[in-house]
CSV table of N, CA and C in Angstrom, one decimal:
chain,number,residue,atom,x,y,z
X,1442,MET,N,-5.8,-5.6,-19.0
X,1442,MET,CA,-4.4,-5.3,-18.7
X,1442,MET,C,-4.3,-3.9,-18.0
X,1443,ARG,N,-5.0,-2.9,-18.5
X,1443,ARG,CA,-5.0,-1.6,-17.9
X,1443,ARG,C,-5.6,-1.5,-16.5
X,1444,LEU,N,-6.6,-2.4,-16.3
X,1444,LEU,CA,-7.2,-2.5,-15.0
X,1444,LEU,C,-6.3,-3.0,-14.0
X,1445,ALA,N,-5.5,-4.0,-14.4
X,1445,ALA,CA,-4.5,-4.5,-13.4
X,1445,ALA,C,-3.4,-3.5,-13.1
X,1446,ALA,N,-3.0,-2.7,-14.0
X,1446,ALA,CA,-2.0,-1.6,-13.8
X,1446,ALA,C,-2.6,-0.6,-12.8
X,1447,HIS,N,-3.9,-0.3,-13.0
X,1447,HIS,CA,-4.6,0.6,-12.1
X,1447,HIS,C,-4.7,0.0,-10.7
X,1448,VAL,N,-4.8,-1.3,-10.5
X,1448,VAL,CA,-4.8,-1.9,-9.2
X,1448,VAL,C,-3.5,-1.6,-8.5
X,1449,PHE,N,-2.4,-1.8,-9.2
X,1449,PHE,CA,-1.1,-1.5,-8.6
X,1449,PHE,C,-1.0,0.0,-8.3
X,1450,LEU,N,-1.5,0.8,-9.2
X,1450,LEU,CA,-1.5,2.2,-9.0
X,1450,LEU,C,-2.3,2.6,-7.8
X,1451,PHE,N,-3.4,2.0,-7.6
X,1451,PHE,CA,-4.3,2.3,-6.4
X,1451,PHE,C,-3.5,2.1,-5.1
X,1452,SER,N,-2.6,1.1,-5.1
X,1452,SER,CA,-1.8,0.8,-3.9
X,1452,SER,C,-0.9,2.0,-3.6
X,1453,ILE,N,-0.4,2.6,-4.7
X,1453,ILE,CA,0.5,3.8,-4.5
X,1453,ILE,C,-0.3,4.9,-4.0
X,1454,LEU,N,-1.5,5.1,-4.6
X,1454,LEU,CA,-2.3,6.3,-4.3
X,1454,LEU,C,-3.0,6.3,-3.0
X,1455,LEU,N,-3.2,5.1,-2.4
X,1455,LEU,CA,-3.9,5.0,-1.2
X,1455,LEU,C,-3.2,5.7,-0.1
X,1456,PHE,N,-1.9,5.6,0.0
X,1456,PHE,CA,-1.0,6.3,0.9
X,1456,PHE,C,0.0,7.1,0.2
X,1457,PRO,N,-0.3,8.3,-0.3
X,1457,PRO,CA,0.6,9.0,-1.2
X,1457,PRO,C,1.8,9.7,-0.4
X,1458,GLN,N,1.7,9.8,0.9
X,1458,GLN,CA,2.8,10.4,1.6
X,1458,GLN,C,3.8,9.3,2.0
X,1459,PRO,N,5.1,9.7,2.0
X,1459,PRO,CA,6.1,8.7,2.4
X,1459,PRO,C,5.7,8.1,3.8
X,1460,LEU,N,5.9,6.8,3.9
X,1460,LEU,CA,5.6,6.1,5.2
X,1460,LEU,C,6.8,6.1,6.1
X,1461,THR,N,6.8,7.1,7.0
X,1461,THR,CA,8.0,7.3,7.8
X,1461,THR,C,7.7,7.0,9.3
X,1462,SER,N,6.4,6.6,9.6
X,1462,SER,CA,6.1,6.3,10.9
X,1462,SER,C,5.2,5.1,10.9
X,1463,ALA,N,4.9,4.6,12.1
X,1463,ALA,CA,4.0,3.4,12.2
X,1463,ALA,C,2.6,3.7,11.9
X,1464,THR,N,2.2,4.9,11.8
X,1464,THR,CA,0.8,5.3,11.6
X,1464,THR,C,0.7,5.8,10.1
X,1465,PRO,N,0.1,4.9,9.3
X,1465,PRO,CA,-0.1,5.3,7.9
X,1465,PRO,C,-1.1,6.4,7.7
X,1466,THR,N,-1.0,7.2,6.7
X,1466,THR,CA,-1.9,8.3,6.5
X,1466,THR,C,-3.1,7.8,5.7
X,1467,ALA,N,-4.3,8.3,5.9
X,1467,ALA,CA,-5.5,7.9,5.1
X,1467,ALA,C,-5.8,9.0,4.1
X,1468,ASP,N,-5.0,10.0,4.0
X,1468,ASP,CA,-5.3,11.1,3.1
X,1468,ASP,C,-5.2,10.6,1.7
X,1469,PHE,N,-6.2,11.0,0.9
X,1469,PHE,CA,-6.2,10.7,-0.6
X,1469,PHE,C,-6.1,11.9,-1.4
X,1470,ASP,N,-5.1,12.0,-2.3
X,1470,ASP,CA,-4.9,13.1,-3.1
X,1470,ASP,C,-5.4,12.8,-4.6
X,1471,GLY,N,-6.6,13.3,-4.9
X,1471,GLY,CA,-7.1,13.0,-6.2
X,1471,GLY,C,-6.3,13.5,-7.4
X,1472,ALA,N,-5.7,14.7,-7.2
X,1472,ALA,CA,-4.8,15.3,-8.2
X,1472,ALA,C,-3.6,14.4,-8.5
X,1473,LEU,N,-3.0,13.8,-7.4
X,1473,LEU,CA,-1.9,12.9,-7.5
X,1473,LEU,C,-2.3,11.6,-8.2
X,1474,ALA,N,-3.5,11.1,-7.8
X,1474,ALA,CA,-4.0,9.9,-8.5
X,1474,ALA,C,-4.1,10.1,-10.0
X,1475,LEU,N,-4.7,11.2,-10.4
X,1475,LEU,CA,-4.8,11.5,-11.8
X,1475,LEU,C,-3.5,11.7,-12.5
X,1476,ALA,N,-2.5,12.3,-11.8
X,1476,ALA,CA,-1.2,12.4,-12.4
X,1476,ALA,C,-0.5,11.1,-12.6
X,1477,HIS,N,-0.7,10.2,-11.6
X,1477,HIS,CA,-0.1,8.8,-11.8
X,1477,HIS,C,-0.8,8.1,-13.0
X,1478,ALA,N,-2.1,8.1,-13.0
X,1478,ALA,CA,-2.9,7.4,-14.1
X,1478,ALA,C,-2.5,8.0,-15.4
X,1479,THR,N,-2.4,9.4,-15.5
X,1479,THR,CA,-2.0,10.0,-16.8
X,1479,THR,C,-0.6,9.6,-17.2
X,1480,HIS,N,0.3,9.6,-16.3
X,1480,HIS,CA,1.7,9.2,-16.6
X,1480,HIS,C,1.7,7.8,-17.2
X,1481,LEU,N,1.0,6.8,-16.5
X,1481,LEU,CA,1.0,5.4,-17.0
X,1481,LEU,C,0.4,5.3,-18.4
X,1482,SER,N,-0.7,6.1,-18.6
X,1482,SER,CA,-1.4,5.9,-19.8
X,1482,SER,C,-0.9,6.7,-21.0
X,1483,THR,N,-0.3,7.8,-20.7
X,1483,THR,CA,0.2,8.7,-21.8
X,1483,THR,C,1.7,8.6,-22.0
X,1484,ALA,N,2.5,8.8,-20.9
X,1484,ALA,CA,3.9,8.9,-21.0
X,1484,ALA,C,4.5,7.5,-21.3
X,1485,ILE,N,3.9,6.4,-20.7
X,1485,ILE,CA,4.4,5.1,-20.9
X,1485,ILE,C,3.5,4.4,-22.0
X,1486,GLY,N,2.2,4.6,-21.9
X,1486,GLY,CA,1.3,4.0,-22.9
X,1486,GLY,C,1.0,2.5,-22.7
X,1487,GLU,N,0.9,1.8,-23.8
X,1487,GLU,CA,0.5,0.4,-23.7
X,1487,GLU,C,1.6,-0.4,-22.9
X,1488,ARG,N,1.2,-1.4,-22.1
X,1488,ARG,CA,2.1,-2.1,-21.3
X,1488,ARG,C,1.8,-3.6,-21.4
X,1489,LEU,N,1.7,-4.1,-22.6
X,1489,LEU,CA,1.5,-5.5,-22.9
X,1489,LEU,C,2.7,-6.3,-22.2
X,1490,ALA,N,2.4,-7.4,-21.6
X,1490,ALA,CA,3.4,-8.2,-20.9
X,1490,ALA,C,4.5,-8.5,-21.9
X,1491,GLY,N,5.7,-8.3,-21.4
X,1491,GLY,CA,6.9,-8.5,-22.2
X,1491,GLY,C,7.3,-7.4,-23.1
X,1492,SER,N,6.5,-6.3,-23.2
X,1492,SER,CA,6.8,-5.2,-24.1
X,1492,SER,C,7.8,-4.2,-23.4
X,1493,GLU,N,8.3,-3.3,-24.2
X,1493,GLU,CA,9.1,-2.2,-23.6
X,1493,GLU,C,8.3,-1.3,-22.7
X,1494,GLY,N,7.0,-1.2,-23.0
X,1494,GLY,CA,6.1,-0.4,-22.2
X,1494,GLY,C,6.0,-1.0,-20.8
X,1495,GLU,N,5.9,-2.3,-20.8
X,1495,GLU,CA,5.7,-3.0,-19.5
X,1495,GLU,C,7.0,-2.9,-18.7
X,1496,HIS,N,8.2,-3.0,-19.3
X,1496,HIS,CA,9.4,-2.8,-18.6
X,1496,HIS,C,9.6,-1.4,-18.0
X,1497,GLN,N,9.2,-0.4,-18.8
X,1497,GLN,CA,9.2,1.0,-18.4
X,1497,GLN,C,8.2,1.2,-17.2
X,1498,ALA,N,7.0,0.6,-17.3
X,1498,ALA,CA,6.1,0.7,-16.2
X,1498,ALA,C,6.6,0.1,-14.9
X,1499,ALA,N,7.2,-1.1,-15.1
X,1499,ALA,CA,7.7,-1.8,-13.9
X,1499,ALA,C,8.8,-1.0,-13.2
X,1500,ALA,N,9.7,-0.4,-14.0
X,1500,ALA,CA,10.7,0.5,-13.4
X,1500,ALA,C,10.1,1.7,-12.7
X,1501,TRP,N,9.1,2.3,-13.4
X,1501,TRP,CA,8.4,3.5,-12.8
X,1501,TRP,C,7.7,3.1,-11.5
X,1502,LEU,N,7.0,2.0,-11.5
X,1502,LEU,CA,6.3,1.6,-10.3
X,1502,LEU,C,7.3,1.3,-9.2
X,1503,ALA,N,8.4,0.6,-9.5
X,1503,ALA,CA,9.4,0.3,-8.5
X,1503,ALA,C,10.0,1.6,-7.9
X,1504,THR,N,10.2,2.6,-8.7
X,1504,THR,CA,10.6,3.9,-8.2
X,1504,THR,C,9.6,4.6,-7.2
X,1505,GLN,N,8.3,4.5,-7.7
X,1505,GLN,CA,7.3,5.1,-6.8
X,1505,GLN,C,7.2,4.4,-5.5
X,1506,PHE,N,7.2,3.1,-5.5
X,1506,PHE,CA,7.1,2.4,-4.2
X,1506,PHE,C,8.4,2.6,-3.3
X,1507,THR,N,9.5,2.6,-4.0
X,1507,THR,CA,10.8,2.9,-3.2
X,1507,THR,C,10.7,4.2,-2.5
X,1508,ASN,N,10.2,5.2,-3.3
X,1508,ASN,CA,10.1,6.6,-2.7
X,1508,ASN,C,9.1,6.6,-1.5
X,1509,LEU,N,8.2,5.7,-1.5
X,1509,LEU,CA,7.2,5.6,-0.4
X,1509,LEU,C,7.8,4.8,0.8
X,1510,GLY,N,9.0,4.3,0.7
X,1510,GLY,CA,9.6,3.6,1.8
X,1510,GLY,C,9.5,2.1,1.7
X,1511,TYR,N,9.0,1.5,0.6
X,1511,TYR,CA,8.8,0.1,0.5
X,1511,TYR,C,10.1,-0.5,0.0
X,1512,VAL,N,10.3,-1.8,0.2
X,1512,VAL,CA,11.4,-2.6,-0.4
X,1512,VAL,C,10.9,-3.2,-1.7
X,1513,VAL,N,11.5,-2.9,-2.8
X,1513,VAL,CA,11.0,-3.3,-4.1
X,1513,VAL,C,12.0,-4.2,-4.8
X,1514,THR,N,11.5,-5.2,-5.5
X,1514,THR,CA,12.2,-6.1,-6.3
X,1514,THR,C,11.5,-6.3,-7.6
X,1515,ILE,N,12.2,-6.2,-8.7
X,1515,ILE,CA,11.6,-6.5,-10.0
X,1515,ILE,C,12.0,-7.9,-10.4
X,1516,ALA,N,11.0,-8.8,-10.5
X,1516,ALA,CA,11.2,-10.2,-10.8
X,1516,ALA,C,10.8,-10.6,-12.2
X,1517,PRO,N,11.7,-10.8,-13.1
X,1517,PRO,CA,11.4,-11.1,-14.4
X,1517,PRO,C,10.8,-12.6,-14.5
X,1518,PHE,N,9.9,-12.8,-15.4
X,1518,PHE,CA,9.4,-14.2,-15.6
X,1518,PHE,C,9.4,-14.4,-17.1
X,1519,VAL,N,9.6,-15.7,-17.5
X,1519,VAL,CA,9.6,-16.1,-18.9
X,1519,VAL,C,8.3,-16.7,-19.3
X,1520,PHE,N,7.8,-16.4,-20.4
X,1520,PHE,CA,6.6,-17.0,-20.9
X,1520,PHE,C,6.7,-17.0,-22.5
X,1521,ARG,N,5.8,-17.8,-23.1
X,1521,ARG,CA,5.8,-17.9,-24.5
X,1521,ARG,C,4.6,-17.2,-25.1
X,1522,ARG,N,4.8,-16.3,-26.1
X,1522,ARG,CA,3.7,-15.7,-26.9
X,1522,ARG,C,4.0,-15.9,-28.3
X,1523,ASN,N,3.1,-16.4,-29.0
X,1523,ASN,CA,3.2,-16.6,-30.5
X,1523,ASN,C,4.5,-17.4,-30.8
X,1524,LYS,N,4.7,-18.5,-29.9
X,1524,LYS,CA,5.8,-19.4,-30.1
X,1524,LYS,C,7.2,-18.8,-29.9
X,1525,GLN,N,7.2,-17.6,-29.3
X,1525,GLN,CA,8.5,-16.9,-29.0
X,1525,GLN,C,8.6,-16.7,-27.4
X,1526,GLN,N,9.8,-17.0,-27.0
X,1526,GLN,CA,10.1,-16.8,-25.5
X,1526,GLN,C,10.1,-15.3,-25.3
X,1527,THR,N,9.4,-14.9,-24.2
X,1527,THR,CA,9.2,-13.4,-23.9
X,1527,THR,C,9.5,-13.3,-22.4
X,1528,VAL,N,10.0,-12.1,-22.0
X,1528,VAL,CA,10.3,-11.9,-20.6
X,1528,VAL,C,9.3,-10.8,-20.1
X,1529,GLY,N,8.5,-11.1,-19.1
X,1529,GLY,CA,7.7,-10.1,-18.5
X,1529,GLY,C,8.3,-9.7,-17.1
X,1530,MET,N,7.6,-8.8,-16.5
X,1530,MET,CA,8.2,-8.2,-15.2
X,1530,MET,C,7.1,-8.2,-14.1
X,1531,ASN,N,7.4,-8.8,-13.0
X,1531,ASN,CA,6.6,-8.7,-11.8
X,1531,ASN,C,7.3,-7.7,-10.9
X,1532,VAL,N,6.5,-6.8,-10.3
X,1532,VAL,CA,7.0,-5.8,-9.3
X,1532,VAL,C,6.6,-6.3,-7.9
X,1533,VAL,N,7.5,-6.7,-7.1
X,1533,VAL,CA,7.3,-7.3,-5.8
X,1533,VAL,C,7.5,-6.2,-4.8
X,1534,ILE,N,6.5,-5.8,-4.0
X,1534,ILE,CA,6.6,-4.8,-3.0
X,1534,ILE,C,6.5,-5.3,-1.6
X,1535,VAL,N,7.4,-5.0,-0.7
X,1535,VAL,CA,7.3,-5.5,0.7
X,1535,VAL,C,7.4,-4.3,1.6
X,1536,GLN,N,6.4,-4.3,2.5
X,1536,GLN,CA,6.4,-3.2,3.5
X,1536,GLN,C,7.3,-3.5,4.6
X,1537,PRO,N,8.3,-2.7,4.9
X,1537,PRO,CA,9.2,-3.0,6.0
X,1537,PRO,C,8.5,-3.1,7.3
X,1538,GLN,N,9.0,-4.0,8.2
X,1538,GLN,CA,8.4,-4.3,9.5
X,1538,GLN,C,8.2,-3.0,10.3
X,1539,LYS,N,9.1,-2.1,10.2
X,1539,LYS,CA,9.0,-0.9,11.0
X,1539,LYS,C,7.9,0.0,10.7
X,1540,ILE,N,7.3,-0.1,9.5
X,1540,ILE,CA,6.1,0.8,9.2
X,1540,ILE,C,4.8,0.0,9.1
X,1541,ARG,N,4.8,-1.3,9.5
X,1541,ARG,CA,3.6,-2.1,9.5
X,1541,ARG,C,2.8,-1.7,10.8
X,1542,SER,N,1.5,-1.8,10.6
X,1542,SER,CA,0.6,-1.5,11.8
X,1542,SER,C,-0.7,-2.4,11.6
X,1543,ALA,N,-1.6,-2.3,12.5
X,1543,ALA,CA,-2.8,-3.0,12.5
X,1543,ALA,C,-3.7,-2.5,11.3
X,1544,SER,N,-3.4,-1.3,10.8
X,1544,SER,CA,-4.2,-0.8,9.7
X,1544,SER,C,-3.5,-0.9,8.4
X,1545,SER,N,-2.4,-1.7,8.3
X,1545,SER,CA,-1.7,-1.9,7.1
X,1545,SER,C,-2.6,-2.5,6.0
X,1546,VAL,N,-2.3,-2.1,4.7
X,1546,VAL,CA,-3.1,-2.6,3.6
X,1546,VAL,C,-2.2,-3.5,2.8
X,1547,LEU,N,-2.8,-4.7,2.4
X,1547,LEU,CA,-2.2,-5.6,1.5
X,1547,LEU,C,-2.9,-5.5,0.2
X,1548,SER,N,-2.1,-5.3,-0.9
X,1548,SER,CA,-2.7,-5.2,-2.2
X,1548,SER,C,-2.0,-6.2,-3.1
X,1549,VAL,N,-2.7,-7.0,-3.8
X,1549,VAL,CA,-2.1,-8.0,-4.7
X,1549,VAL,C,-2.8,-7.9,-6.0
X,1550,ALA,N,-2.1,-7.9,-7.1
X,1550,ALA,CA,-2.7,-7.8,-8.5
X,1550,ALA,C,-1.9,-8.7,-9.4
X,1551,GLN,N,-2.5,-9.2,-10.4
X,1551,GLN,CA,-1.9,-10.0,-11.4
X,1551,GLN,C,-2.6,-9.8,-12.7
X,1552,TYR,N,-1.8,-9.8,-13.8
X,1552,TYR,CA,-2.5,-9.7,-15.1
X,1552,TYR,C,-2.0,-10.9,-16.0
X,1553,GLU,N,-2.9,-11.2,-16.9
X,1553,GLU,CA,-2.6,-12.3,-17.8
X,1553,GLU,C,-2.4,-11.7,-19.2
X,1554,CYS,N,-1.4,-12.3,-19.9
X,1554,CYS,CA,-1.2,-11.8,-21.3
X,1554,CYS,C,-2.0,-12.6,-22.3
């Protein structure tokens, strides 16, 4: 589960600067990467699907991607755990056409509960 969250986080960290032009930046900021990982693991903590931590992480990720210029939708999904209906969160990120280029990166991650 933590690995999947880091896959999402990697997408954020790959291009840490706001995407305001058609040419994405390849700069990597290790300190920013550590700050994001630290925030997810300490400020939010466990993010089991359907938990309050997952909902907080989804909102935080949505904010991070929105600030980078992406179009973000949080898509809840229903599943059963221990015979109880539970709601998990998918964070769907779309790169606007105006900032796509031949060097655009597609990142997809999924986690199972």
